Tab-separated table of C-alpha atoms in Angstrom:
chain	number	residue	atom	x	y	z
A	1	ALA	CA	99.572	-151.690	57.911
A	2	GLN	CA	97.272	-153.974	59.801
A	3	SER	CA	93.677	-153.161	60.692
A	4	VAL	CA	90.713	-154.789	62.427
A	5	SER	CA	87.024	-154.389	61.731
A	6	GLN	CA	84.311	-155.383	64.175
A	7	HIS	CA	80.941	-155.471	62.487
A	8	ASN	CA	78.613	-154.718	65.356
A	9	HIS	CA	78.805	-151.689	67.608
A	10	HIS	CA	76.140	-152.828	70.072
A	11	VAL	CA	74.467	-156.227	70.384
A	12	ILE	CA	71.497	-156.863	72.653
A	13	LEU	CA	70.547	-160.452	73.513
A	14	SER	CA	68.312	-162.240	75.952
A	15	GLU	CA	69.827	-164.725	78.366
A	16	ALA	CA	70.378	-168.204	76.827
A	17	ALA	CA	70.583	-166.783	73.311
A	18	SER	CA	73.554	-167.711	71.152
A	19	LEU	CA	76.227	-165.131	70.425
A	20	GLU	CA	78.426	-164.533	67.425
A	21	LEU	CA	80.542	-161.373	67.169
A	22	GLY	CA	82.215	-160.688	63.859
A	23	CYS	CA	85.866	-159.719	63.417
A	24	ASN	CA	87.786	-159.269	60.181
A	25	TYR	CA	91.385	-158.207	59.884
A	26	SER	CA	93.635	-156.882	57.184
A	27	TYR	CA	97.271	-157.968	57.071
A	28	GLY	CA	99.396	-159.502	54.350
A	29	GLY	CA	101.167	-162.165	56.373
A	30	THR	CA	100.958	-164.491	59.343
A	31	VAL	CA	98.898	-163.179	62.219
A	32	ASN	CA	98.263	-163.766	65.881
A	33	LEU	CA	94.652	-163.102	66.877
A	34	PHE	CA	93.080	-162.169	70.192
A	35	TRP	CA	89.732	-161.480	71.803
A	36	TYR	CA	89.674	-159.324	74.928
A	37	VAL	CA	86.771	-158.479	77.214
A	38	GLN	CA	86.249	-155.420	79.383
A	39	TYR	CA	83.534	-155.724	82.018
A	40	PRO	CA	81.961	-152.475	83.266
A	41	GLY	CA	84.457	-150.607	85.434
A	42	GLN	CA	87.135	-153.245	85.043
A	43	HIS	CA	90.310	-153.559	83.042
A	44	LEU	CA	90.997	-155.570	79.908
A	45	GLN	CA	91.057	-159.365	80.194
A	46	LEU	CA	92.171	-161.917	77.621
A	47	LEU	CA	89.353	-164.233	76.518
A	48	LEU	CA	91.273	-166.322	74.031
A	49	LYS	CA	94.086	-166.201	71.495
A	50	TYR	CA	95.162	-167.909	68.294
A	51	PHE	CA	98.804	-168.284	67.316
A	52	SER	CA	98.872	-171.434	65.165
A	53	GLY	CA	97.430	-174.939	64.887
A	54	ASP	CA	93.759	-175.797	65.364
A	55	PRO	CA	91.754	-172.855	63.997
A	56	LEU	CA	89.009	-173.447	66.563
A	57	VAL	CA	90.182	-171.893	69.791
A	58	LYS	CA	88.491	-172.311	73.155
A	59	GLY	CA	88.789	-169.639	75.791
A	60	ILE	CA	87.539	-168.853	79.232
A	61	LYS	CA	83.899	-168.688	80.326
A	62	GLY	CA	82.641	-170.899	77.489
A	63	PHE	CA	83.770	-168.639	74.643
A	64	GLU	CA	85.340	-169.927	71.456
A	65	ALA	CA	86.555	-168.408	68.210
A	66	GLU	CA	87.251	-169.767	64.759
A	67	PHE	CA	90.068	-168.516	62.547
A	68	ILE	CA	89.112	-168.697	58.861
A	69	LYS	CA	92.211	-167.697	56.958
A	70	SER	CA	90.499	-167.454	53.569
A	71	LYS	CA	88.021	-164.956	54.978
A	72	PHE	CA	90.498	-163.074	57.196
A	73	SER	CA	88.031	-163.624	60.012
A	74	PHE	CA	88.163	-164.535	63.689
A	75	ASN	CA	84.590	-164.566	64.949
A	76	LEU	CA	83.769	-165.019	68.618
A	77	ARG	CA	80.984	-167.391	69.663
A	78	LYS	CA	79.182	-168.575	72.764
A	79	PRO	CA	76.241	-170.992	72.597
A	80	SER	CA	74.309	-169.531	75.523
A	81	VAL	CA	74.992	-166.090	77.016
A	82	GLN	CA	74.411	-165.052	80.607
A	83	TRP	CA	73.651	-161.672	82.115
A	84	SER	CA	77.208	-161.656	83.469
A	85	ASP	CA	78.545	-161.616	79.885
A	86	THR	CA	77.442	-157.995	79.574
A	87	ALA	CA	80.671	-156.242	78.616
A	88	GLU	CA	82.614	-154.745	75.732
A	89	TYR	CA	84.491	-157.164	73.499
A	90	PHE	CA	87.581	-156.271	71.480
A	91	CYS	CA	89.176	-158.201	68.654
A	92	ALA	CA	92.905	-157.586	68.099
A	93	VAL	CA	95.558	-158.657	65.613
A	94	ASP	CA	99.305	-158.836	65.859
A	95	GLY	CA	100.965	-159.288	62.479
A	96	ALA	CA	104.011	-161.521	62.733
A	97	GLY	CA	107.067	-159.330	62.985
A	98	SER	CA	105.048	-156.127	63.334
A	99	TYR	CA	105.434	-155.845	67.114
A	100	GLN	CA	102.122	-154.007	67.188
A	101	LEU	CA	98.790	-155.143	68.573
A	102	THR	CA	95.964	-153.442	66.674
A	103	PHE	CA	92.451	-153.378	68.118
A	104	GLY	CA	89.031	-153.117	66.579
A	105	LYS	CA	86.629	-150.480	67.862
A	106	GLY	CA	84.862	-152.945	70.107
A	107	THR	CA	81.386	-154.454	70.373
A	108	LYS	CA	79.254	-153.682	73.369
A	109	LEU	CA	77.163	-156.683	74.443
A	110	SER	CA	74.100	-156.192	76.620
A	111	VAL	CA	72.415	-159.335	77.926
A	112	ILE	CA	68.861	-158.930	79.196
A	113	PRO	CA	67.823	-161.239	82.036
B	1	ASP	CA	103.247	-161.490	91.437
B	2	GLY	CA	104.538	-160.239	88.114
B	3	GLY	CA	102.582	-157.576	86.344
B	4	ILE	CA	102.249	-154.009	85.160
B	5	THR	CA	101.707	-151.113	87.534
B	6	GLN	CA	100.216	-147.896	86.230
B	7	SER	CA	100.013	-144.810	88.385
B	8	PRO	CA	98.135	-142.798	89.265
B	9	LYS	CA	94.726	-144.364	88.697
B	10	TYR	CA	93.086	-140.961	88.254
B	11	LEU	CA	94.822	-137.796	87.111
B	12	PHE	CA	93.547	-134.286	86.643
B	13	ARG	CA	95.367	-131.748	84.513
B	14	LYS	CA	94.828	-128.094	83.840
B	15	GLU	CA	94.816	-126.986	80.248
B	16	GLY	CA	98.285	-126.075	79.021
B	17	GLN	CA	100.093	-128.341	81.460
B	18	ASN	CA	102.241	-131.347	80.686
B	19	VAL	CA	101.593	-134.481	82.721
B	20	THR	CA	103.448	-137.795	82.960
B	21	LEU	CA	101.812	-141.188	83.380
B	22	SER	CA	103.859	-143.945	84.955
B	23	CYS	CA	104.125	-147.543	83.732
B	24	GLU	CA	106.349	-150.111	85.440
B	25	GLN	CA	106.624	-153.836	84.729
B	26	ASN	CA	108.431	-156.627	86.555
B	27	LEU	CA	107.852	-159.278	83.896
B	28	ASN	CA	111.232	-158.862	82.200
B	29	HIS	CA	109.388	-158.120	78.946
B	30	ASP	CA	111.320	-156.391	76.184
B	31	ALA	CA	108.425	-154.646	74.422
B	32	MET	CA	106.132	-152.065	75.993
B	33	TYR	CA	103.168	-150.121	74.630
B	34	TRP	CA	100.880	-147.183	75.355
B	35	TYR	CA	97.267	-147.176	74.202
B	36	ARG	CA	94.525	-144.611	74.459
B	37	GLN	CA	90.920	-145.757	74.913
B	38	ASP	CA	87.949	-143.576	74.020
B	39	PRO	CA	84.287	-144.674	73.898
B	40	GLY	CA	83.467	-146.154	70.506
B	41	GLN	CA	87.085	-145.909	69.319
B	42	GLY	CA	88.584	-149.044	70.804
B	43	LEU	CA	92.220	-148.896	71.826
B	44	ARG	CA	94.564	-146.861	69.680
B	45	LEU	CA	98.342	-147.212	69.795
B	46	ILE	CA	100.259	-144.101	70.875
B	47	TYR	CA	103.866	-145.312	71.164
B	48	TYR	CA	105.683	-148.588	71.535
B	49	SER	CA	109.190	-149.670	72.434
B	50	GLN	CA	110.825	-152.947	71.518
B	51	ILE	CA	114.025	-152.432	73.499
B	52	VAL	CA	115.635	-149.977	75.893
B	53	ASN	CA	116.523	-146.582	74.398
B	54	ASP	CA	114.365	-147.208	71.333
B	55	PHE	CA	110.725	-146.392	70.625
B	56	GLN	CA	108.412	-145.845	67.649
B	57	LYS	CA	105.321	-143.779	67.018
B	58	GLY	CA	102.004	-145.511	66.820
B	59	ASP	CA	98.843	-144.296	65.100
B	60	ILE	CA	98.153	-141.262	67.315
B	61	ALA	CA	101.543	-140.058	68.620
B	62	GLU	CA	100.974	-136.327	68.117
B	63	GLY	CA	100.981	-134.461	71.428
B	64	TYR	CA	102.627	-137.315	73.329
B	65	SER	CA	106.211	-138.230	74.190
B	66	VAL	CA	107.862	-141.260	75.799
B	67	SER	CA	111.204	-142.472	77.073
B	68	ARG	CA	112.638	-145.935	77.664
B	69	GLU	CA	115.733	-145.563	79.801
B	70	LYS	CA	115.138	-148.769	81.736
B	71	LYS	CA	113.633	-152.078	80.665
B	72	GLU	CA	111.094	-151.928	83.485
B	73	SER	CA	109.786	-148.421	82.847
B	74	PHE	CA	107.985	-146.707	79.961
B	75	PRO	CA	106.547	-143.337	81.077
B	76	LEU	CA	104.175	-141.385	78.833
B	77	THR	CA	104.065	-137.593	78.835
B	78	VAL	CA	100.899	-135.923	77.628
B	79	THR	CA	101.997	-132.510	76.432
B	80	SER	CA	100.073	-129.275	76.065
B	81	ALA	CA	100.110	-129.922	72.296
B	82	GLN	CA	97.613	-132.775	72.726
B	83	LYS	CA	94.306	-131.084	71.896
B	84	ASN	CA	91.975	-133.580	73.502
B	85	PRO	CA	93.850	-135.438	76.236
B	86	THR	CA	90.888	-136.550	78.350
B	87	ALA	CA	90.863	-140.353	77.955
B	88	PHE	CA	91.697	-143.685	79.544
B	89	TYR	CA	95.349	-144.679	79.038
B	90	LEU	CA	96.530	-148.283	79.085
B	91	CYS	CA	100.079	-149.562	79.244
B	92	ALA	CA	100.994	-153.040	78.024
B	93	SER	CA	104.026	-155.254	77.659
B	94	ARG	CA	104.841	-158.219	75.508
B	95	GLY	CA	107.080	-161.143	76.274
B	96	THR	CA	108.100	-164.195	74.326
B	97	GLY	CA	105.256	-166.330	73.028
B	98	TYR	CA	103.283	-163.303	71.819
B	99	GLY	CA	101.445	-162.840	75.107
B	100	TYR	CA	100.466	-159.294	76.058
B	101	THR	CA	99.917	-158.083	79.613
B	102	PHE	CA	97.914	-154.942	80.340
B	103	GLY	CA	97.965	-152.573	83.279
B	104	SER	CA	94.808	-151.367	85.025
B	105	GLY	CA	94.970	-147.950	83.354
B	106	THR	CA	95.077	-144.253	84.192
B	107	ARG	CA	92.066	-142.027	83.623
B	108	LEU	CA	93.202	-138.535	82.672
B	109	THR	CA	90.798	-135.619	82.859
B	110	VAL	CA	91.533	-132.072	81.774
B	111	VAL	CA	89.890	-129.494	84.028
């Protein structure tokens, strides 16, 4: 069975600070990896995804993530956060052939102006 | 525009009643999913279906039932056996290329 672990439940940053949200997964084969964002009162949106190729993936709104296979990690980064980045962020994994998308418990990000 | 339609947006249920949440997609996707979202729990998989007339239990299927009679539709019934049904329910579909599309959700409250 596949699983996802997000290290931080709640992160509080000041505007312009750098962000790194941790995500580790457990699965014995090839994986597809995703980061989703849910802004307050809104539905889930895809930030970025990794299927194959370059392990450094760039997404929308200046976010990027790096897939490190040896560490089973897919951490999300942004060099300078804005107040509008306040949201909940979910890491998800889809093991090849599993037909299931498994989510982590989410990390709530609060950005202070 | 292609997408997933979930209805209703808000639903209230009395204890002991069954209730059905609707999910329709016009994306021609084969696979469809139901997730439950609770604060601090992330999204947990209830049921999924890879093709018409076939579906599998996810991690928290107890107290729920589904059907997949048409490719476009994957309704979820929350039965009276579900002890804590108040939650936000999300439907999703998956097409080729591993892309998932999510609906806007149904918030179910037991009164």
